[in-house]
Amino acid sequence: MTQDLTGVAGALVARGKGILAADETPGTLGRRFEALGIACTEESRRAYREMLFTAPGAAEFISGVIMQDETIRQRGSAGRPLAATLADQGILPGVKVDAGARPIAGSPTETVTEGLDGLRERLAEYHRLGARFAKWRAVIKIGEALPSRMCVAANAHALARYAALSQEQGLVPIVEPEVLMDGDHTLERCEAVTGQVLHAVFEALDEQGVALEAMLLKPNMVVSGDECAEDASVAEVAAATLRCLRRCVPAAAPGIVFLSGGQDARLATLHLDAINRAPGPKPWAISFSYGRALQDDALQAWHGRDEGLAAGGQALAHRARCNSAACLGTYTDELEQTLFTVRAGAPGRALRDD
Ligand code: 13P
């Protein structure tokens, strides 16, 4: 079993490939649709997800897709389950399995992620529905006296319990402890808190007997807070992120797949590229598991219209190609400016016009 899981974990971080996070709950997706005046119905969510999952050419750059409960049960317009539509293209289906972050007793401005009750049974069902990996997100806020020790410890423990259960049920766990970029904190403070959280998470994973070879870490990059007076440069972000990861993430973990966390989509690509270009040891594959930074342009282009489906798919494939290049440290301005096209008559096979 662990050998199969290691193979899946390796495939998720295959050279030049990364993950599309499309696991927003109907509520979160509804808020994004509402901002653009798009009606949020089960059908519109399905149409949007199907556009992302069938974007011509994207499969060359996307190794896996994180769905959520509604999507993994949905069928596309031709009646085929969306999970099977992904698998048909060689994309691994994954699913978010946490039940969301709720206020933590004793520190009401912080949260602990819930969803451990009944998790074993839900994981078994998701595996039957085609999922081969899972995701659980913990949320850590930086504030004057935050995060509290109890918040870090409770979230690390839950992440480790989830990861152990996922491996038991044949799913590769993606372990996502997200230190939010909300606030006026400095780059240095983000580095210190991210390090504290990662140490706690890997200690808990060890305590719960999680096989590091069969999991992926999905961390935040080390950035200055979005209200910090001074924005860290791309080079500073890359250096601080790598320093922090080298100190905290064992080499046995096969890959690190960053979340985008609300960064501008192009900046998220630039940061990933700079991290991969930087000198020094990198014992893990370093890739992406972006939500907003992959989807934002696609959602804008689609705008809820059938006529926007082709442009939406093209926008997704374009960002996926740029981030694929960033995984190799070969992203350039020229690539960013070059529209991604797939030759007619060659469905699924991406040809480049550059
Ligand atoms: P963002 O890249 O938009 O932060 O989303 C990633 C994700 O999976 C959040 O849980």
mmCIF file with all atom_site columns, N, CA and C in Angstrom, residues 2-59:
data_model
loop_
_atom_site.group_PDB
_atom_site.id
_atom_site.type_symbol
_atom_site.label_atom_id
_atom_site.label_alt_id
_atom_site.label_comp_id
_atom_site.label_asym_id
_atom_site.label_entity_id
_atom_site.label_seq_id
_atom_site.pdbx_PDB_ins_code
_atom_site.Cartn_x
_atom_site.Cartn_y
_atom_site.Cartn_z
_atom_site.occupancy
_atom_site.B_iso_or_equiv
_atom_site.pdbx_formal_charge
_atom_site.auth_seq_id
_atom_site.auth_comp_id
_atom_site.auth_asym_id
_atom_site.auth_atom_id
_atom_site.pdbx_PDB_model_num
ATOM 1   N N  . THR A 1 2  ? 1.872   1.294  0.922   1.00 0.00 ? 2  THR A N  1
ATOM 2   C CA . THR A 1 2  ? 2.695   2.506  0.993   1.00 0.00 ? 2  THR A CA 1
ATOM 3   C C  . THR A 1 2  ? 3.433   2.745  -0.316  1.00 0.00 ? 2  THR A C  1
ATOM 4   N N  . GLN A 1 3  ? 3.784   1.609  -0.984  1.00 0.00 ? 3  GLN A N  1
ATOM 5   C CA . GLN A 1 3  ? 4.501   1.764  -2.254  1.00 0.00 ? 3  GLN A CA 1
ATOM 6   C C  . GLN A 1 3  ? 3.608   2.434  -3.310  1.00 0.00 ? 3  GLN A C  1
ATOM 7   N N  . ASP A 1 4  ? 2.309   2.002  -3.353  1.00 0.00 ? 4  ASP A N  1
ATOM 8   C CA . ASP A 1 4  ? 1.364   2.642  -4.281  1.00 0.00 ? 4  ASP A CA 1
ATOM 9   C C  . ASP A 1 4  ? 1.245   4.126  -3.951  1.00 0.00 ? 4  ASP A C  1
ATOM 10  N N  . LEU A 1 5  ? 1.144   4.421  -2.659  1.00 0.00 ? 5  LEU A N  1
ATOM 11  C CA . LEU A 1 5  ? 0.971   5.816  -2.243  1.00 0.00 ? 5  LEU A CA 1
ATOM 12  C C  . LEU A 1 5  ? 2.193   6.648  -2.626  1.00 0.00 ? 5  LEU A C  1
ATOM 13  N N  . THR A 1 6  ? 3.365   6.055  -2.479  1.00 0.00 ? 6  THR A N  1
ATOM 14  C CA . THR A 1 6  ? 4.581   6.784  -2.841  1.00 0.00 ? 6  THR A CA 1
ATOM 15  C C  . THR A 1 6  ? 4.574   7.089  -4.333  1.00 0.00 ? 6  THR A C  1
ATOM 16  N N  . GLY A 1 7  ? 4.075   6.130  -5.128  1.00 0.00 ? 7  GLY A N  1
ATOM 17  C CA . GLY A 1 7  ? 3.980   6.349  -6.575  1.00 0.00 ? 7  GLY A CA 1
ATOM 18  C C  . GLY A 1 7  ? 3.028   7.491  -6.903  1.00 0.00 ? 7  GLY A C  1
ATOM 19  N N  . VAL A 1 8  ? 1.888   7.540  -6.206  1.00 0.00 ? 8  VAL A N  1
ATOM 20  C CA . VAL A 1 8  ? 0.923   8.628  -6.435  1.00 0.00 ? 8  VAL A CA 1
ATOM 21  C C  . VAL A 1 8  ? 1.531   9.962  -6.020  1.00 0.00 ? 8  VAL A C  1
ATOM 22  N N  . ALA A 1 9  ? 2.193   9.975  -4.850  1.00 0.00 ? 9  ALA A N  1
ATOM 23  C CA . ALA A 1 9  ? 2.807   11.233 -4.387  1.00 0.00 ? 9  ALA A CA 1
ATOM 24  C C  . ALA A 1 9  ? 3.847   11.716 -5.403  1.00 0.00 ? 9  ALA A C  1
ATOM 25  N N  . GLY A 1 10 ? 4.632   10.777 -5.921  1.00 0.00 ? 10 GLY A N  1
ATOM 26  C CA . GLY A 1 10 ? 5.643   11.147 -6.922  1.00 0.00 ? 10 GLY A CA 1
ATOM 27  C C  . GLY A 1 10 ? 5.002   11.663 -8.210  1.00 0.00 ? 10 GLY A C  1
ATOM 28  N N  . ALA A 1 11 ? 3.910   11.019 -8.622  1.00 0.00 ? 11 ALA A N  1
ATOM 29  C CA . ALA A 1 11 ? 3.234   11.452 -9.859  1.00 0.00 ? 11 ALA A CA 1
ATOM 30  C C  . ALA A 1 11 ? 2.656   12.854 -9.702  1.00 0.00 ? 11 ALA A C  1
ATOM 31  N N  . LEU A 1 12 ? 2.223   13.192 -8.503  1.00 0.00 ? 12 LEU A N  1
ATOM 32  C CA . LEU A 1 12 ? 1.641   14.527 -8.280  1.00 0.00 ? 12 LEU A CA 1
ATOM 33  C C  . LEU A 1 12 ? 2.687   15.629 -8.422  1.00 0.00 ? 12 LEU A C  1
ATOM 34  N N  . VAL A 1 13 ? 3.946   15.277 -8.175  1.00 0.00 ? 13 VAL A N  1
ATOM 35  C CA . VAL A 1 13 ? 5.007   16.292 -8.322  1.00 0.00 ? 13 VAL A CA 1
ATOM 36  C C  . VAL A 1 13 ? 5.975   15.885 -9.439  1.00 0.00 ? 13 VAL A C  1
ATOM 37  N N  . ALA A 1 14 ? 5.426   15.237 -10.473 1.00 0.00 ? 14 ALA A N  1
ATOM 38  C CA . ALA A 1 14 ? 6.254   14.902 -11.636 1.00 0.00 ? 14 ALA A CA 1
ATOM 39  C C  . ALA A 1 14 ? 6.836   16.188 -12.219 1.00 0.00 ? 14 ALA A C  1
ATOM 40  N N  . ARG A 1 15 ? 7.968   16.069 -12.865 1.00 0.00 ? 15 ARG A N  1
ATOM 41  C CA . ARG A 1 15 ? 8.692   17.225 -13.398 1.00 0.00 ? 15 ARG A CA 1
ATOM 42  C C  . ARG A 1 15 ? 7.790   18.145 -14.240 1.00 0.00 ? 15 ARG A C  1
ATOM 43  N N  . GLY A 1 16 ? 7.746   19.399 -13.853 1.00 0.00 ? 16 GLY A N  1
ATOM 44  C CA . GLY A 1 16 ? 6.978   20.386 -14.621 1.00 0.00 ? 16 GLY A CA 1
ATOM 45  C C  . GLY A 1 16 ? 5.471   20.284 -14.443 1.00 0.00 ? 16 GLY A C  1
ATOM 46  N N  . LYS A 1 17 ? 5.040   19.554 -13.431 1.00 0.00 ? 17 LYS A N  1
ATOM 47  C CA . LYS A 1 17 ? 3.588   19.442 -13.213 1.00 0.00 ? 17 LYS A CA 1
ATOM 48  C C  . LYS A 1 17 ? 3.211   19.897 -11.811 1.00 0.00 ? 17 LYS A C  1
ATOM 49  N N  . GLY A 1 18 ? 1.971   20.339 -11.674 1.00 0.00 ? 18 GLY A N  1
ATOM 50  C CA . GLY A 1 18 ? 1.470   20.748 -10.368 1.00 0.00 ? 18 GLY A CA 1
ATOM 51  C C  . GLY A 1 18 ? -0.023  20.478 -10.274 1.00 0.00 ? 18 GLY A C  1
ATOM 52  N N  . ILE A 1 19 ? -0.603  20.951 -9.183  1.00 0.00 ? 19 ILE A N  1
ATOM 53  C CA . ILE A 1 19 ? -1.987  20.592 -8.833  1.00 0.00 ? 19 ILE A CA 1
ATOM 54  C C  . ILE A 1 19 ? -2.906  21.808 -8.991  1.00 0.00 ? 19 ILE A C  1
ATOM 55  N N  . LEU A 1 20 ? -4.094  21.563 -9.534  1.00 0.00 ? 20 LEU A N  1
ATOM 56  C CA . LEU A 1 20 ? -5.147  22.572 -9.556  1.00 0.00 ? 20 LEU A CA 1
ATOM 57  C C  . LEU A 1 20 ? -6.035  22.357 -8.335  1.00 0.00 ? 20 LEU A C  1
ATOM 58  N N  . ALA A 1 21 ? -6.075  23.338 -7.440  1.00 0.00 ? 21 ALA A N  1
ATOM 59  C CA . ALA A 1 21 ? -6.981  23.278 -6.289  1.00 0.00 ? 21 ALA A CA 1
ATOM 60  C C  . ALA A 1 21 ? -8.318  23.881 -6.718  1.00 0.00 ? 21 ALA A C  1
ATOM 61  N N  . ALA A 1 22 ? -9.329  23.016 -6.828  1.00 0.00 ? 22 ALA A N  1
ATOM 62  C CA . ALA A 1 22 ? -10.668 23.474 -7.229  1.00 0.00 ? 22 ALA A CA 1
ATOM 63  C C  . ALA A 1 22 ? -11.660 22.948 -6.198  1.00 0.00 ? 22 ALA A C  1
ATOM 64  N N  . ASP A 1 23 ? -11.287 23.099 -4.937  1.00 0.00 ? 23 ASP A N  1
ATOM 65  C CA . ASP A 1 23 ? -12.057 22.486 -3.848  1.00 0.00 ? 23 ASP A CA 1
ATOM 66  C C  . ASP A 1 23 ? -12.814 23.515 -3.026  1.00 0.00 ? 23 ASP A C  1
ATOM 67  N N  . GLU A 1 24 ? -13.104 24.667 -3.638  1.00 0.00 ? 24 GLU A N  1
ATOM 68  C CA . GLU A 1 24 ? -13.898 25.659 -2.903  1.00 0.00 ? 24 GLU A CA 1
ATOM 69  C C  . GLU A 1 24 ? -15.265 25.069 -2.614  1.00 0.00 ? 24 GLU A C  1
ATOM 70  N N  . THR A 1 25 ? -15.768 25.331 -1.419  1.00 0.00 ? 25 THR A N  1
ATOM 71  C CA . THR A 1 25 ? -17.120 24.868 -1.086  1.00 0.00 ? 25 THR A CA 1
ATOM 72  C C  . THR A 1 25 ? -18.119 25.681 -1.917  1.00 0.00 ? 25 THR A C  1
ATOM 73  N N  . PRO A 1 26 ? -19.358 25.190 -2.056  1.00 0.00 ? 26 PRO A N  1
ATOM 74  C CA . PRO A 1 26 ? -20.364 25.980 -2.782  1.00 0.00 ? 26 PRO A CA 1
ATOM 75  C C  . PRO A 1 26 ? -20.485 27.400 -2.225  1.00 0.00 ? 26 PRO A C  1
ATOM 76  N N  . GLY A 1 27 ? -20.329 27.562 -0.908  1.00 0.00 ? 27 GLY A N  1
ATOM 77  C CA . GLY A 1 27 ? -20.422 28.898 -0.308  1.00 0.00 ? 27 GLY A CA 1
ATOM 78  C C  . GLY A 1 27 ? -19.319 29.821 -0.792  1.00 0.00 ? 27 GLY A C  1
ATOM 79  N N  . THR A 1 28 ? -18.077 29.341 -0.757  1.00 0.00 ? 28 THR A N  1
ATOM 80  C CA . THR A 1 28 ? -16.940 30.167 -1.193  1.00 0.00 ? 28 THR A CA 1
ATOM 81  C C  . THR A 1 28 ? -17.033 30.463 -2.690  1.00 0.00 ? 28 THR A C  1
ATOM 82  N N  . LEU A 1 29 ? -17.353 29.441 -3.480  1.00 0.00 ? 29 LEU A N  1
ATOM 83  C CA . LEU A 1 29 ? -17.463 29.664 -4.922  1.00 0.00 ? 29 LEU A CA 1
ATOM 84  C C  . LEU A 1 29 ? -18.606 30.640 -5.209  1.00 0.00 ? 29 LEU A C  1
ATOM 85  N N  . GLY A 1 30 ? -19.678 30.524 -4.418  1.00 0.00 ? 30 GLY A N  1
ATOM 86  C CA . GLY A 1 30 ? -20.818 31.419 -4.579  1.00 0.00 ? 30 GLY A CA 1
ATOM 87  C C  . GLY A 1 30 ? -20.412 32.874 -4.393  1.00 0.00 ? 30 GLY A C  1
ATOM 88  N N  . ARG A 1 31 ? -19.550 33.129 -3.396  1.00 0.00 ? 31 ARG A N  1
ATOM 89  C CA . ARG A 1 31 ? -19.105 34.513 -3.166  1.00 0.00 ? 31 ARG A CA 1
ATOM 90  C C  . ARG A 1 31 ? -18.269 35.003 -4.344  1.00 0.00 ? 31 ARG A C  1
ATOM 91  N N  . ARG A 1 32 ? -17.449 34.127 -4.923  1.00 0.00 ? 32 ARG A N  1
ATOM 92  C CA . ARG A 1 32 ? -16.637 34.538 -6.089  1.00 0.00 ? 32 ARG A CA 1
ATOM 93  C C  . ARG A 1 32 ? -17.531 34.765 -7.307  1.00 0.00 ? 32 ARG A C  1
ATOM 94  N N  . PHE A 1 33 ? -18.539 33.913 -7.484  1.00 0.00 ? 33 PHE A N  1
ATOM 95  C CA . PHE A 1 33 ? -19.480 34.089 -8.600  1.00 0.00 ? 33 PHE A CA 1
ATOM 96  C C  . PHE A 1 33 ? -20.252 35.400 -8.416  1.00 0.00 ? 33 PHE A C  1
ATOM 97  N N  . GLU A 1 34 ? -20.712 35.628 -7.187  1.00 0.00 ? 34 GLU A N  1
ATOM 98  C CA . GLU A 1 34 ? -21.545 36.797 -6.905  1.00 0.00 ? 34 GLU A CA 1
ATOM 99  C C  . GLU A 1 34 ? -20.804 38.090 -7.255  1.00 0.00 ? 34 GLU A C  1
ATOM 100 N N  . ALA A 1 35 ? -19.511 38.123 -6.941  1.00 0.00 ? 35 ALA A N  1
ATOM 101 C CA . ALA A 1 35 ? -18.718 39.326 -7.233  1.00 0.00 ? 35 ALA A CA 1
ATOM 102 C C  . ALA A 1 35 ? -18.709 39.632 -8.725  1.00 0.00 ? 35 ALA A C  1
ATOM 103 N N  . LEU A 1 36 ? -18.965 38.636 -9.566  1.00 0.00 ? 36 LEU A N  1
ATOM 104 C CA . LEU A 1 36 ? -18.979 38.837 -11.024 1.00 0.00 ? 36 LEU A CA 1
ATOM 105 C C  . LEU A 1 36 ? -20.395 38.786 -11.580 1.00 0.00 ? 36 LEU A C  1
ATOM 106 N N  . GLY A 1 37 ? -21.391 38.697 -10.682 1.00 0.00 ? 37 GLY A N  1
ATOM 107 C CA . GLY A 1 37 ? -22.788 38.668 -11.135 1.00 0.00 ? 37 GLY A CA 1
ATOM 108 C C  . GLY A 1 37 ? -23.177 37.341 -11.767 1.00 0.00 ? 37 GLY A C  1
ATOM 109 N N  . ILE A 1 38 ? -22.497 36.258 -11.388 1.00 0.00 ? 38 ILE A N  1
ATOM 110 C CA . ILE A 1 38 ? -22.810 34.934 -11.941 1.00 0.00 ? 38 ILE A CA 1
ATOM 111 C C  . ILE A 1 38 ? -23.709 34.200 -10.948 1.00 0.00 ? 38 ILE A C  1
ATOM 112 N N  . ALA A 1 39 ? -24.821 33.659 -11.433 1.00 0.00 ? 39 ALA A N  1
ATOM 113 C CA . ALA A 1 39 ? -25.710 32.906 -10.540 1.00 0.00 ? 39 ALA A CA 1
ATOM 114 C C  . ALA A 1 39 ? -24.977 31.659 -10.064 1.00 0.00 ? 39 ALA A C  1
ATOM 115 N N  . CYS A 1 40 ? -25.129 31.334 -8.772  1.00 0.00 ? 40 CYS A N  1
ATOM 116 C CA . CYS A 1 40 ? -24.442 30.161 -8.233  1.00 0.00 ? 40 CYS A CA 1
ATOM 117 C C  . CYS A 1 40 ? -25.464 29.047 -8.002  1.00 0.00 ? 40 CYS A C  1
ATOM 118 N N  . THR A 1 41 ? -25.487 28.099 -8.906  1.00 0.00 ? 41 THR A N  1
ATOM 119 C CA . THR A 1 41 ? -26.385 26.948 -8.790  1.00 0.00 ? 41 THR A CA 1
ATOM 120 C C  . THR A 1 41 ? -25.527 25.696 -8.933  1.00 0.00 ? 41 THR A C  1
ATOM 121 N N  . GLU A 1 42 ? -26.115 24.546 -8.615  1.00 0.00 ? 42 GLU A N  1
ATOM 122 C CA . GLU A 1 42 ? -25.356 23.314 -8.790  1.00 0.00 ? 42 GLU A CA 1
ATOM 123 C C  . GLU A 1 42 ? -24.909 23.190 -10.246 1.00 0.00 ? 42 GLU A C  1
ATOM 124 N N  . GLU A 1 43 ? -25.767 23.611 -11.160 1.00 0.00 ? 43 GLU A N  1
ATOM 125 C CA . GLU A 1 43 ? -25.459 23.504 -12.589 1.00 0.00 ? 43 GLU A CA 1
ATOM 126 C C  . GLU A 1 43 ? -24.339 24.480 -13.000 1.00 0.00 ? 43 GLU A C  1
ATOM 127 N N  . SER A 1 44 ? -24.379 25.716 -12.489 1.00 0.00 ? 44 SER A N  1
ATOM 128 C CA . SER A 1 44 ? -23.316 26.664 -12.891 1.00 0.00 ? 44 SER A CA 1
ATOM 129 C C  . SER A 1 44 ? -21.977 26.253 -12.285 1.00 0.00 ? 44 SER A C  1
ATOM 130 N N  . ARG A 1 45 ? -22.008 25.705 -11.062 1.00 0.00 ? 45 ARG A N  1
ATOM 131 C CA . ARG A 1 45 ? -20.746 25.222 -10.472 1.00 0.00 ? 45 ARG A CA 1
ATOM 132 C C  . ARG A 1 45 ? -20.197 24.040 -11.283 1.00 0.00 ? 45 ARG A C  1
ATOM 133 N N  . ARG A 1 46 ? -21.112 23.169 -11.730 1.00 0.00 ? 46 ARG A N  1
ATOM 134 C CA . ARG A 1 46 ? -20.665 22.027 -12.530 1.00 0.00 ? 46 ARG A CA 1
ATOM 135 C C  . ARG A 1 46 ? -20.067 22.509 -13.865 1.00 0.00 ? 46 ARG A C  1
ATOM 136 N N  . ALA A 1 47 ? -20.752 23.457 -14.511 1.00 0.00 ? 47 ALA A N  1
ATOM 137 C CA . ALA A 1 47 ? -20.266 23.949 -15.813 1.00 0.00 ? 47 ALA A CA 1
ATOM 138 C C  . ALA A 1 47 ? -18.878 24.570 -15.658 1.00 0.00 ? 47 ALA A C  1
ATOM 139 N N  . TYR A 1 48 ? -18.691 25.330 -14.583 1.00 0.00 ? 48 TYR A N  1
ATOM 140 C CA . TYR A 1 48 ? -17.392 25.979 -14.350 1.00 0.00 ? 48 TYR A CA 1
ATOM 141 C C  . TYR A 1 48 ? -16.304 24.940 -14.106 1.00 0.00 ? 48 TYR A C  1
ATOM 142 N N  . ARG A 1 49 ? -16.595 23.979 -13.219 1.00 0.00 ? 49 ARG A N  1
ATOM 143 C CA . ARG A 1 49 ? -15.594 22.943 -12.925 1.00 0.00 ? 49 ARG A CA 1
ATOM 144 C C  . ARG A 1 49 ? -15.300 22.108 -14.168 1.00 0.00 ? 49 ARG A C  1
ATOM 145 N N  . GLU A 1 50 ? -16.323 21.798 -14.960 1.00 0.00 ? 50 GLU A N  1
ATOM 146 C CA . GLU A 1 50 ? -16.077 20.985 -16.162 1.00 0.00 ? 50 GLU A CA 1
ATOM 147 C C  . GLU A 1 50 ? -15.177 21.764 -17.141 1.00 0.00 ? 50 GLU A C  1
ATOM 148 N N  . MET A 1 51 ? -15.391 23.082 -17.228 1.00 0.00 ? 51 MET A N  1
ATOM 149 C CA . MET A 1 51 ? -14.521 23.900 -18.086 1.00 0.00 ? 51 MET A CA 1
ATOM 150 C C  . MET A 1 51 ? -13.063 23.799 -17.627 1.00 0.00 ? 51 MET A C  1
ATOM 151 N N  . LEU A 1 52 ? -12.853 23.899 -16.312 1.00 0.00 ? 52 LEU A N  1
ATOM 152 C CA . LEU A 1 52 ? -11.476 23.817 -15.793 1.00 0.00 ? 52 LEU A CA 1
ATOM 153 C C  . LEU A 1 52 ? -10.877 22.434 -16.050 1.00 0.00 ? 52 LEU A C  1
ATOM 154 N N  . PHE A 1 53 ? -11.686 21.390 -15.842 1.00 0.00 ? 53 PHE A N  1
ATOM 155 C CA . PHE A 1 53 ? -11.166 20.017 -15.880 1.00 0.00 ? 53 PHE A CA 1
ATOM 156 C C  . PHE A 1 53 ? -10.927 19.529 -17.308 1.00 0.00 ? 53 PHE A C  1
ATOM 157 N N  . THR A 1 54 ? -11.521 20.207 -18.294 1.00 0.00 ? 54 THR A N  1
ATOM 158 C CA . THR A 1 54 ? -11.357 19.755 -19.684 1.00 0.00 ? 54 THR A CA 1
ATOM 159 C C  . THR A 1 54 ? -10.623 20.804 -20.519 1.00 0.00 ? 54 THR A C  1
ATOM 160 N N  . ALA A 1 55 ? -9.976  21.766 -19.884 1.00 0.00 ? 55 ALA A N  1
ATOM 161 C CA . ALA A 1 55 ? -9.277  22.833 -20.617 1.00 0.00 ? 55 ALA A CA 1
ATOM 162 C C  . ALA A 1 55 ? -8.242  22.217 -21.564 1.00 0.00 ? 55 ALA A C  1
ATOM 163 N N  . PRO A 1 56 ? -8.392  22.427 -22.878 1.00 0.00 ? 56 PRO A N  1
ATOM 164 C CA . PRO A 1 56 ? -7.476  21.782 -23.823 1.00 0.00 ? 56 PRO A CA 1
ATOM 165 C C  . PRO A 1 56 ? -6.011  22.118 -23.520 1.00 0.00 ? 56 PRO A C  1
ATOM 166 N N  . GLY A 1 57 ? -5.205  21.094 -23.424 1.00 0.00 ? 57 GLY A N  1
ATOM 167 C CA . GLY A 1 57 ? -3.766  21.288 -23.231 1.00 0.00 ? 57 GLY A CA 1
ATOM 168 C C  . GLY A 1 57 ? -3.326  21.327 -21.781 1.00 0.00 ? 57 GLY A C  1
ATOM 169 N N  . ALA A 1 58 ? -4.255  21.575 -20.852 1.00 0.00 ? 58 ALA A N  1
ATOM 170 C CA . ALA A 1 58 ? -3.850  21.779 -19.454 1.00 0.00 ? 58 ALA A CA 1
ATOM 171 C C  . ALA A 1 58 ? -3.268  20.510 -18.832 1.00 0.00 ? 58 ALA A C  1
ATOM 172 N N  . ALA A 1 59 ? -3.708  19.349 -19.317 1.00 0.00 ? 59 ALA A N  1
ATOM 173 C CA . ALA A 1 59 ? -3.255  18.083 -18.708 1.00 0.00 ? 59 ALA A CA 1
ATOM 174 C C  . ALA A 1 59 ? -1.748  17.895 -18.824 1.00 0.00 ? 59 ALA A C  1
#
